[in-house]
Amino acid sequence: MKTMLAAVLYGKEQVRVERVPVPKIASGDLLVRVRAALTCGTDVKVFRRGYHALMIVPPAVFGHEFAGDVVAVGDSVTRFQPGQRVVSANSAPCLECFYCRRGKPNLCEDLQFNNGAYAEYIRVPARVVERNTYEVAPHLSYRDAALAEPLACVVKGLDDTGLAAGDTVAVIGIGPIGSMFVRLAKLRGARVIAVGRRRAKLEHTLTLGADRVVATEETLDPVAAVRELTGGHGADIVIEAVGQAQTWNWSVAMLRRGGVVNFFGGPPSGTRVELDTNLLHYSEITCKASFHHTPKAFRDALDIIESGGITAADFVQAEDSLESLPQVLFQLMEGSRTLKTAIIP
Ligand SMILES: [Zn+2]
Ligand SMILES: [Zn+2]
């Protein structure tokens, strides 16, 4: 049996890089030699907790942002052939269920997830091949292409807010996802205020297009700071990309009347927040939340990357071998690495 090196998640903070069989493919599948896999906040969360109810149950291969080369195709595959460079999303909807028929494929009752990007090879199942896999344009690097999945979540998240050019958007949280929101909002013509803890890290968002920054380590009242930067009105749109009760509260308080908040960051399950009903009602505040992505958002994200709007150089801070993944995950968990790392298996 042919084997390969892969990272296997065994549980809480337990990842081992070991030899496992190369995945077998069925008729509609692809076998892809992974050339770059990117770390993601979700992976760090999974590593810390040991599982993800929806996405992954250990022991399992994991990692979900990748691009690579097709090395084998199933009998029924016609769109792809060995040798092509491809990028795939980490899921595909059924297109038949209650939610899919209502135009919400991200809420699909039978969303098929695919994990195993931290490995030499990954199987891409037929449904993902059909609905969420594309050839990578020649001018893109593997790591550029691998940004399509997280960017797809961001594209959907911003689309959900109804952002228009000229709007002021406050983004709370400047990890990889928050930083991508800053960049994308700027590309779409918004005025962007980035809110993060450390001034030093906020400097990076200025290079991505943030017009103003608010460092919470320097101010007791970030809500007042954002209001001050918006003529006292508050932001048209607030994106919460931290996932904590406190920042969910800030988001609502930073909005102008009639504004839209997207609670993008998911706090730990069981978290409750209290909201001022008067504020919501009399200020006509719209509260949204976005989960995951859709095939359309994935395609849109890849188009943005192809046009050069988003490049790996801005979001990928380091490169490491597959063997060093457990150590990289610890560093991401402790915060000594903050943006993404490209794992090259
Ligand atoms: Zn991800
Ligand atoms: Zn469905």
mmCIF file of N, CA and C in Angstrom, residues 182-190 192 208 304 308-310:
data_model
loop_
_atom_site.group_PDB
_atom_site.id
_atom_site.type_symbol
_atom_site.label_atom_id
_atom_site.label_comp_id
_atom_site.label_asym_id
_atom_site.label_seq_id
_atom_site.Cartn_x
_atom_site.Cartn_y
_atom_site.Cartn_z
ATOM 1 N N VAL A 182 -10.758 44.021 6.279
ATOM 2 C CA VAL A 182 -10.240 45.379 6.071
ATOM 3 C C VAL A 182 -9.906 45.577 4.588
ATOM 4 N N ARG A 183 -9.168 44.614 4.064
ATOM 5 C CA ARG A 183 -8.709 44.715 2.671
ATOM 6 C C ARG A 183 -9.895 44.714 1.691
ATOM 7 N N LEU A 184 -10.805 43.774 1.894
ATOM 8 C CA LEU A 184 -11.927 43.641 0.961
ATOM 9 C C LEU A 184 -12.857 44.857 1.030
ATOM 10 N N ALA A 185 -13.097 45.347 2.240
ATOM 11 C CA ALA A 185 -13.963 46.527 2.381
ATOM 12 C C ALA A 185 -13.325 47.706 1.646
ATOM 13 N N LYS A 186 -12.002 47.809 1.756
ATOM 14 C CA LYS A 186 -11.295 48.894 1.057
ATOM 15 C C LYS A 186 -11.443 48.731 -0.457
ATOM 16 N N LEU A 187 -11.250 47.489 -0.929
ATOM 17 C CA LEU A 187 -11.389 47.231 -2.370
ATOM 18 C C LEU A 187 -12.780 47.616 -2.870
ATOM 19 N N ARG A 188 -13.764 47.495 -1.984
ATOM 20 C CA ARG A 188 -15.144 47.804 -2.379
ATOM 21 C C ARG A 188 -15.501 49.260 -2.136
ATOM 22 N N GLY A 189 -14.505 50.071 -1.833
ATOM 23 C CA GLY A 189 -14.747 51.517 -1.765
ATOM 24 C C GLY A 189 -15.192 52.049 -0.426
ATOM 25 N N ALA A 190 -15.021 51.265 0.623
ATOM 26 C CA ALA A 190 -15.427 51.739 1.950
ATOM 27 C C ALA A 190 -14.313 52.553 2.604
ATOM 28 N N VAL A 192 -12.427 52.573 6.051
ATOM 29 C CA VAL A 192 -12.290 51.472 7.010
ATOM 30 C C VAL A 192 -11.595 51.910 8.300
ATOM 31 N N LEU A 208 -2.971 47.495 4.430
ATOM 32 C CA LEU A 208 -4.031 46.784 3.715
ATOM 33 C C LEU A 208 -5.151 47.719 3.275
ATOM 34 N N ILE A 304 -11.243 37.563 -7.194
ATOM 35 C CA ILE A 304 -10.568 38.687 -6.531
ATOM 36 C C ILE A 304 -9.064 38.395 -6.426
ATOM 37 N N GLY A 308 -5.602 40.151 -8.367
ATOM 38 C CA GLY A 308 -4.534 40.756 -7.569
ATOM 39 C C GLY A 308 -5.026 41.555 -6.370
ATOM 40 N N GLY A 309 -6.321 41.546 -6.131
ATOM 41 C CA GLY A 309 -6.872 42.318 -5.006
ATOM 42 C C GLY A 309 -6.425 41.791 -3.649
ATOM 43 N N ILE A 310 -6.235 40.499 -3.574
ATOM 44 C CA ILE A 310 -5.792 39.856 -2.328
ATOM 45 C C ILE A 310 -4.620 38.957 -2.684
#
